[in-house]
CSV table of C-alpha atoms and ligand atoms in Angstrom, one decimal:
chain,number,residue,atom,x,y,z
Q,364,MET,CA,12.9,47.4,-95.8
Q,365,THR,CA,10.1,46.4,-92.9
Q,366,THR,CA,10.9,44.7,-90.2
Q,367,PRO,CA,9.5,41.2,-90.2
Q,368,GLY,CA,7.0,40.6,-87.5
Q,369,PRO,CA,7.0,37.8,-84.7
Q,370,LEU,CA,6.0,34.6,-87.1
Q,371,LEU,CA,2.6,33.2,-86.3
Q,372,GLU,CA,2.8,30.0,-88.5
Q,373,THR,CA,2.0,27.3,-86.7
Q,374,ARG,CA,1.9,23.6,-87.5
Q,375,ILE,CA,-0.7,20.9,-86.3
Q,376,GLY,CA,1.4,17.8,-87.8
Q,377,ASP,CA,1.2,18.3,-91.7
Q,378,LEU,CA,-1.1,21.4,-92.1
Q,379,VAL,CA,0.3,24.0,-92.2
Q,380,LEU,CA,-1.9,27.3,-90.3
Q,381,LYS,CA,-0.8,31.1,-91.0
Q,382,ASN,CA,-1.6,31.7,-87.5
Q,383,PRO,CA,-2.9,29.3,-84.6
Q,384,VAL,CA,-6.7,31.0,-84.4
Q,385,MET,CA,-9.5,28.7,-85.8
Q,386,THR,CA,-13.1,29.1,-85.4
Q,387,ALA,CA,-14.9,26.5,-83.4
Q,388,SER,CA,-17.3,23.9,-85.1
Q,389,GLY,CA,-20.7,25.7,-85.1
Q,390,THR,CA,-20.4,28.8,-83.9
Q,391,PHE,CA,-18.8,30.6,-87.5
Q,392,ALA,CA,-22.0,28.8,-89.5
Q,393,TYR,CA,-20.0,27.5,-93.2
Q,394,GLY,CA,-17.9,30.6,-93.2
Q,395,ALA,CA,-19.6,32.6,-95.6
Q,396,GLU,CA,-22.1,33.9,-93.0
Q,397,PHE,CA,-19.5,35.8,-91.1
Q,398,ALA,CA,-17.5,36.5,-94.8
Q,399,PRO,CA,-18.9,40.5,-94.0
Q,400,TYR,CA,-16.7,40.8,-91.2
Q,401,VAL,CA,-13.8,38.4,-91.1
Q,402,ASP,CA,-11.7,38.3,-93.6
Q,403,LEU,CA,-11.3,34.4,-93.9
Q,404,ASN,CA,-7.6,34.8,-95.1
Q,405,ASP,CA,-6.7,36.4,-91.9
Q,406,LEU,CA,-7.7,33.4,-89.7
Q,407,GLY,CA,-5.2,30.3,-89.4
Q,408,ALA,CA,-8.4,27.6,-90.3
Q,409,VAL,CA,-12.0,28.2,-90.8
Q,410,VAL,CA,-13.8,25.0,-89.0
Q,411,VAL,CA,-17.2,24.3,-90.0
Q,412,LYS,CA,-20.5,23.0,-88.4
Q,413,GLY,CA,-20.9,19.8,-87.9
Q,414,ILE,CA,-21.8,17.9,-90.9
Q,415,SER,CA,-23.8,14.6,-90.9
Q,416,LEU,CA,-24.7,12.2,-93.7
Q,417,GLU,CA,-28.2,12.9,-94.1
Q,418,PRO,CA,-29.4,17.3,-92.9
Q,419,ARG,CA,-30.7,17.4,-89.6
Q,420,GLN,CA,-33.2,20.0,-88.7
Q,421,GLY,CA,-31.9,20.5,-85.1
Q,422,ASN,CA,-33.9,21.1,-81.9
Q,423,PRO,CA,-37.0,23.4,-81.4
Q,424,PRO,CA,-36.1,26.9,-80.2
Q,425,PRO,CA,-35.1,28.7,-78.3
Q,426,ARG,CA,-31.5,27.1,-78.9
Q,427,THR,CA,-29.4,29.6,-77.2
Q,428,ALA,CA,-29.5,31.5,-74.3
Q,429,GLU,CA,-26.9,33.5,-72.2
Q,430,THR,CA,-25.6,32.3,-68.6
Q,431,PRO,CA,-23.4,34.2,-66.4
Q,432,CYS,CA,-19.8,33.9,-67.8
Q,433,GLY,CA,-21.4,32.0,-70.8
Q,434,MET,CA,-24.0,30.5,-72.9
Q,435,VAL,CA,-26.0,27.0,-73.1
Q,436,ASN,CA,-26.7,25.7,-76.4
Q,437,ALA,CA,-28.9,22.6,-78.0
Q,438,ILE,CA,-28.9,23.3,-81.6
Q,439,GLY,CA,-29.4,19.7,-82.0
Q,440,LEU,CA,-26.6,19.5,-84.7
Q,441,GLU,CA,-29.1,20.6,-87.7
Q,442,ASN,CA,-26.8,21.1,-91.2
Q,443,VAL,CA,-27.1,21.0,-94.4
Q,444,GLY,CA,-25.7,17.7,-94.9
Q,445,LEU,CA,-23.0,16.0,-96.3
Q,446,GLU,CA,-24.5,16.8,-100.7
Q,447,ARG,CA,-25.3,19.8,-99.8
Q,448,PHE,CA,-22.4,21.0,-98.0
Q,449,LEU,CA,-20.1,19.6,-100.7
Q,450,ALA,CA,-22.1,21.2,-103.6
Q,451,ASP,CA,-23.1,24.4,-101.9
Q,452,LYS,CA,-20.8,25.4,-99.2
Q,453,LEU,CA,-17.4,24.2,-99.8
Q,454,PRO,CA,-16.7,26.0,-103.3
Q,455,TYR,CA,-17.3,29.4,-101.5
Q,456,LEU,CA,-14.8,28.3,-99.1
Q,457,ARG,CA,-12.4,27.2,-101.4
Q,458,ARG,CA,-12.0,30.6,-102.8
Q,459,PHE,CA,-9.9,31.6,-99.6
Q,460,ASP,CA,-6.7,30.9,-99.1
Q,461,VAL,CA,-7.3,28.9,-95.4
Q,462,PRO,CA,-7.3,25.5,-94.7
Q,463,VAL,CA,-11.4,24.5,-94.3
Q,464,VAL,CA,-11.5,22.0,-91.3
Q,465,VAL,CA,-14.5,19.6,-91.3
Q,466,ASN,CA,-16.3,18.8,-88.3
Q,467,VAL,CA,-18.4,15.5,-88.4
Q,468,LEU,CA,-20.8,13.7,-86.9
Q,469,GLY,CA,-22.2,10.0,-87.0
Q,470,ARG,CA,-24.3,7.8,-84.7
Q,471,GLN,CA,-22.4,4.6,-85.9
Q,472,VAL,CA,-19.0,3.9,-86.7
Q,473,ASP,CA,-20.0,3.7,-90.9
Q,474,ASP,CA,-21.6,7.1,-90.5
Q,475,TYR,CA,-18.0,8.6,-89.8
Q,476,VAL,CA,-16.4,6.3,-92.1
Q,477,ARG,CA,-18.1,7.4,-94.8
Q,478,LEU,CA,-18.2,11.3,-93.9
Q,479,ALA,CA,-14.3,11.0,-94.2
Q,480,GLY,CA,-14.1,9.0,-97.5
Q,481,ALA,CA,-16.2,11.5,-99.3
Q,482,LEU,CA,-14.2,15.3,-97.3
Q,483,SER,CA,-11.2,13.1,-98.2
Q,484,GLU,CA,-11.9,12.4,-101.7
Q,485,ALA,CA,-13.9,16.6,-102.4
Q,486,GLY,CA,-10.4,18.3,-102.8
Q,487,GLY,CA,-10.4,22.0,-101.3
Q,488,VAL,CA,-10.5,20.1,-97.4
Q,489,SER,CA,-7.7,20.3,-95.4
Q,490,ALA,CA,-8.3,18.0,-92.0
Q,491,ILE,CA,-11.3,16.0,-90.6
Q,492,GLU,CA,-12.4,16.8,-87.0
Q,493,LEU,CA,-14.7,13.9,-85.4
Q,494,ASN,CA,-16.9,15.2,-83.3
Q,495,VAL,CA,-17.1,12.2,-80.7
Q,496,SER,CA,-19.8,13.6,-78.1
Q,497,CYS,CA,-22.7,12.0,-80.2
Q,498,PRO,CA,-24.9,9.1,-79.0
Q,499,ASN,CA,-23.7,6.0,-80.6
Q,500,VAL,CA,-26.5,4.0,-81.4
Q,501,LYS,CA,-24.7,0.7,-81.5
Q,502,SER,CA,-24.0,1.3,-77.7
Q,503,GLY,CA,-27.2,2.2,-76.3
Q,504,GLY,CA,-26.6,5.7,-77.1
Q,505,GLN,CA,-24.0,6.2,-75.1
Q,506,THR,CA,-21.5,9.2,-76.6
Q,507,PHE,CA,-17.9,7.5,-78.3
Q,508,GLY,CA,-15.7,10.1,-76.3
Q,509,VAL,CA,-16.3,9.2,-73.2
Q,510,ASP,CA,-15.2,5.2,-73.5
Q,511,PRO,CA,-11.7,5.4,-74.8
Q,512,GLU,CA,-11.9,1.4,-76.6
Q,513,ALA,CA,-14.8,3.4,-78.7
Q,514,VAL,CA,-12.8,6.2,-79.6
Q,515,ASN,CA,-9.5,3.6,-80.2
Q,516,ALA,CA,-12.4,1.8,-82.5
Q,517,LEU,CA,-13.9,5.0,-84.4
Q,518,VAL,CA,-10.0,6.3,-84.9
Q,519,ALA,CA,-8.8,3.0,-86.2
Q,520,ALA,CA,-11.9,2.6,-88.4
Q,521,VAL,CA,-12.2,6.2,-89.7
Q,522,ARG,CA,-8.1,6.6,-90.4
Q,523,PRO,CA,-7.9,4.6,-93.7
Q,524,ALA,CA,-11.2,6.3,-94.7
Q,525,ALA,CA,-9.2,9.7,-94.5
Q,526,SER,CA,-6.4,10.6,-96.7
Q,527,ILE,CA,-6.1,14.1,-95.5
Q,528,PRO,CA,-5.4,14.7,-90.9
Q,529,LEU,CA,-7.9,13.7,-88.7
Q,530,TRP,CA,-8.6,15.5,-85.8
Q,531,VAL,CA,-10.7,14.2,-82.9
Q,532,LYS,CA,-12.6,16.4,-80.7
Q,533,LEU,CA,-12.7,15.3,-77.5
Q,534,THR,CA,-15.6,15.3,-74.6
Q,535,PRO,CA,-14.5,17.0,-71.4
Q,536,LEU,CA,-16.8,14.9,-69.4
Q,537,VAL,CA,-14.9,12.4,-68.7
Q,538,THR,CA,-12.7,10.7,-65.5
Q,539,ASP,CA,-9.2,10.7,-67.7
Q,540,ILE,CA,-8.9,12.6,-70.4
Q,541,VAL,CA,-5.6,11.4,-71.0
Q,542,ILE,CA,-6.9,8.1,-71.2
Q,543,ILE,CA,-9.1,9.0,-74.1
Q,544,GLY,CA,-6.3,11.7,-76.0
Q,545,ARG,CA,-4.1,8.6,-75.6
Q,546,ALA,CA,-6.7,6.1,-77.4
Q,547,ALA,CA,-7.0,8.8,-80.8
Q,548,GLN,CA,-3.4,9.3,-80.7
Q,549,GLU,CA,-2.6,5.2,-80.8
Q,550,ALA,CA,-5.4,5.0,-83.2
Q,551,GLY,CA,-3.9,7.1,-85.8
Q,552,ALA,CA,-5.7,10.7,-85.1
Q,553,ASP,CA,-3.2,13.8,-86.0
Q,554,ALA,CA,-4.6,15.8,-83.3
Q,555,VAL,CA,-6.8,16.3,-80.2
Q,556,CYS,CA,-8.8,18.9,-79.9
Q,557,VAL,CA,-9.9,19.9,-76.4
Q,558,GLY,CA,-12.8,20.2,-76.1
Q,559,ASN,CA,-16.9,20.1,-76.9
Q,560,THR,CA,-19.4,21.9,-74.3
Q,561,PHE,CA,-20.7,20.5,-70.4
Q,562,PRO,CA,-23.7,19.2,-70.1
Q,563,ALA,CA,-25.7,22.4,-68.9
Q,564,MET,CA,-29.3,23.4,-67.9
Q,565,ALA,CA,-30.9,27.4,-67.3
Q,566,ILE,CA,-34.1,28.1,-65.8
Q,567,ASP,CA,-36.2,30.8,-66.3
Q,568,VAL,CA,-37.9,31.0,-63.0
Q,569,HIS,CA,-40.7,33.3,-63.6
Q,570,ARG,CA,-42.1,31.3,-66.4
Q,571,ARG,CA,-40.9,28.0,-64.1
Q,572,LYS,CA,-39.5,26.8,-67.6
Q,573,PRO,CA,-36.0,25.9,-69.1
Q,574,LYS,CA,-34.9,28.6,-71.1
Q,575,LEU,CA,-33.7,26.1,-74.0
Q,576,GLY,CA,-36.2,24.2,-76.0
Q,577,ASN,CA,-34.0,20.6,-75.8
Q,578,VAL,CA,-34.5,21.4,-71.9
Q,579,VAL,CA,-30.8,20.6,-71.6
Q,580,GLY,CA,-28.0,21.7,-73.7
Q,581,GLY,CA,-24.3,22.3,-73.5
Q,582,LEU,CA,-21.8,25.5,-71.6
Q,583,SER,CA,-19.2,27.1,-73.7
Q,584,GLY,CA,-17.8,30.5,-72.9
Q,585,PRO,CA,-15.2,31.8,-70.5
Q,586,ALA,CA,-16.8,29.8,-67.6
Q,587,ILE,CA,-15.5,26.8,-69.2
Q,588,ARG,CA,-12.1,27.9,-70.0
Q,589,PRO,CA,-10.3,26.9,-66.9
Q,590,ILE,CA,-11.2,23.5,-67.0
Q,591,MET,CA,-10.3,23.2,-70.6
Q,592,VAL,CA,-6.8,25.2,-69.9
Q,593,ARG,CA,-6.4,22.1,-67.3
Q,594,LEU,CA,-7.6,19.5,-69.5
Q,595,CYS,CA,-5.2,21.0,-72.4
Q,596,TRP,CA,-2.4,21.2,-70.2
Q,597,LEU,CA,-2.8,17.6,-68.8
Q,598,LEU,CA,-3.2,16.2,-73.0
Q,599,ALA,CA,0.0,18.7,-74.1
Q,600,ARG,CA,2.5,17.1,-71.1
Q,601,SER,CA,1.4,13.1,-72.3
Q,602,LEU,CA,0.8,12.7,-75.7
Q,603,ASP,CA,2.8,13.4,-79.4
Q,604,ILE,CA,0.6,14.4,-80.7
Q,605,PRO,CA,-0.5,18.1,-81.1
Q,606,VAL,CA,-3.4,19.2,-79.0
Q,607,ILE,CA,-5.8,22.1,-80.1
Q,608,GLY,CA,-7.4,24.7,-77.2
Q,609,ILE,CA,-11.0,25.6,-76.9
Q,610,GLY,CA,-13.2,26.7,-74.2
Q,611,GLY,CA,-14.0,30.6,-74.0
Q,612,VAL,CA,-11.4,32.2,-75.9
Q,613,MET,CA,-12.1,35.7,-75.8
Q,614,CYS,CA,-9.2,37.7,-76.6
Q,615,ALA,CA,-5.3,37.0,-77.2
Q,616,ASP,CA,-4.7,36.5,-73.5
Q,617,ASP,CA,-7.0,33.8,-73.5
Q,618,ALA,CA,-5.7,32.1,-76.5
Q,619,LEU,CA,-1.9,33.0,-74.8
Q,620,GLU,CA,-3.0,30.2,-71.9
Q,621,TYR,CA,-3.5,27.5,-74.1
Q,622,LEU,CA,-0.5,28.2,-75.8
Q,623,LEU,CA,1.1,28.2,-72.7
Q,624,ALA,CA,-0.1,25.3,-71.7
Q,625,GLY,CA,0.7,23.2,-74.6
Q,626,ALA,CA,-1.9,23.7,-77.0
Q,627,ARG,CA,-0.1,24.2,-81.0
Q,628,ALA,CA,-3.3,26.1,-81.7
Q,629,VAL,CA,-6.7,27.4,-80.5
Q,630,GLN,CA,-10.4,27.7,-81.7
Q,631,VAL,CA,-12.7,30.6,-80.9
Q,632,GLY,CA,-16.3,29.4,-80.4
Q,633,THR,CA,-19.0,32.0,-78.0
Q,634,ALA,CA,-17.0,34.6,-78.7
Q,635,ASN,CA,-17.9,34.8,-82.5
Q,636,PHE,CA,-21.5,35.9,-81.2
Q,637,VAL,CA,-20.3,38.6,-78.9
Q,638,ASP,CA,-18.4,40.4,-81.7
Q,639,PRO,CA,-17.9,38.4,-85.0
Q,640,ARG,CA,-14.2,39.9,-85.4
Q,641,THR,CA,-13.2,38.2,-82.8
Q,642,THR,CA,-10.7,35.8,-84.2
Q,643,VAL,CA,-8.9,38.6,-86.0
Q,644,SER,CA,-8.7,40.6,-83.3
Q,645,ILE,CA,-6.9,37.6,-81.3
Q,646,VAL,CA,-4.7,37.2,-84.0
Q,647,GLU,CA,-3.5,41.0,-84.0
Q,648,GLY,CA,-3.3,40.7,-79.8
Q,649,LEU,CA,-1.0,37.7,-80.2
Q,650,ARG,CA,1.4,39.4,-82.5
Q,651,LYS,CA,1.5,42.2,-80.1
Q,652,TYR,CA,2.2,39.6,-77.1
Q,653,LEU,CA,5.1,38.2,-79.0
Q,654,ALA,CA,6.7,41.6,-80.3
Q,655,GLU,CA,6.5,43.0,-76.6
Q,656,GLN,CA,8.1,39.7,-75.3
Q,657,GLY,CA,11.0,39.5,-78.4
Q,658,VAL,CA,9.9,36.7,-78.9
Q,659,GLY,CA,10.2,35.5,-83.0
Q,660,ARG,CA,7.9,32.5,-83.6
Q,661,VAL,CA,4.3,31.9,-81.8
Q,662,ASP,CA,6.2,27.9,-81.9
Q,663,GLU,CA,8.6,29.6,-79.5
Q,664,ILE,CA,5.8,30.1,-76.3
Q,665,VAL,CA,3.9,26.3,-77.1
Q,666,GLY,CA,3.9,24.6,-74.1
Q,667,GLN,CA,6.2,27.2,-72.3
Q,668,LEU,CA,4.6,27.7,-69.0
Q,669,ARG,CA,7.0,28.4,-65.9
Q,670,LEU,CA,6.6,25.8,-63.6
Q,671,GLU,CA,8.8,27.3,-60.8
V,488,FMN,C1,-24.2,27.2,-80.5
V,488,FMN,C2,-23.3,26.7,-80.7
V,488,FMN,C3,-23.0,25.5,-81.8
V,488,FMN,C4,-22.1,24.4,-81.7
V,488,FMN,N1,-22.0,23.5,-82.6
V,488,FMN,C5,-21.1,22.4,-82.5
V,488,FMN,C6,-21.1,21.4,-83.9
V,488,FMN,O1,-21.7,21.2,-84.3
V,488,FMN,N2,-20.0,20.5,-83.7
V,488,FMN,C7,-19.2,20.5,-82.4
V,488,FMN,O2,-17.8,19.8,-82.2
V,488,FMN,N3,-19.2,21.3,-81.7
V,488,FMN,C8,-20.2,22.5,-81.3
V,488,FMN,N4,-20.0,23.2,-80.4
V,488,FMN,C9,-18.9,23.3,-79.5
V,488,FMN,C10,-18.0,24.6,-79.5
V,488,FMN,O3,-17.5,24.0,-81.2
V,488,FMN,C11,-17.0,25.0,-78.9
V,488,FMN,O4,-16.1,23.1,-78.6
V,488,FMN,C12,-17.2,25.3,-77.9
V,488,FMN,O5,-18.0,26.1,-78.0
V,488,FMN,C13,-16.4,25.3,-76.4
V,488,FMN,O6,-15.7,26.7,-77.2
V,488,FMN,P1,-16.4,28.6,-76.5
V,488,FMN,O7,-16.2,28.3,-75.4
V,488,FMN,O8,-15.3,29.2,-77.2
V,488,FMN,O9,-17.5,28.4,-77.3
V,488,FMN,C14,-20.7,24.7,-80.6
V,488,FMN,C15,-21.0,25.5,-79.8
V,488,FMN,C16,-22.3,26.8,-80.1
V,488,FMN,C17,-21.9,27.4,-78.8
């Protein structure tokens, strides 16, 4: 008989994940594109590209550029739209024994409500992740995510339409992330994810041109990790709902920083562009760490940062 290894299972509310390592939206396409490299069954969850009601073409190229310790991107939320996602992309993912989390984006509250309703009814979607970093057309283009009242109103409106877990992916670009996290929690969110990219810009000095076709984009990768770990720690200390850490997770130690800071799981984004197998390497690394530390279950290290 073999000795059972440390248990990597974790829970985000009612949703049980085999392990705490998920993909981050927009960096793992619709899953199928990475299946030649990664057995999707080995992941905690697959979080797919942001889906909108209608298809979106996205921004002009170049859409990504490497920066020190990270990258900037301005994909422009290109996606196939809800209808084609349900017809062409979701059936493939349903073949795997892995929770599918769908990141959604809208320009007004009603868009999110309709997306949440359709995805709840579709079957085979385990959770909805609201991307609140989109411009809210009704409030003059300011993102939902910077205003606690807008976050509260959005989540409260979407909640009744979503019969599956509802996660809110926060923007880090706020003065007090805890106020925004509380607004999501009070309106009925099942978890918060922290967070999305930082607005940024990179310039090719020889051509005197922006490196991105869209001029500005979002910064991700290891450059943002220490900022996100802090935000995650602040949220985990203050909220009752689970926190999911995102930003610059490249290896198991990076994931462990988030877990020790209080996250129940992490998402891996930029690292997928460096090595498409990063997620599964992290799962293996976590298993090794727990065995070395003599810890039986991954949950036992969540929030176990020693401050004295
Ligand atoms: C190319 C690219 C596309 C992205 N697309 C989305 C998206 O559609 N929706 C979303 O909420 N976040 C999107 N993100 C943000 C990531 O999901 C993640 O929050 C961010 O990159 C930080 O994690 P990382 O440092 O591990 O990349 C995207 C990031 C990148 C690099």
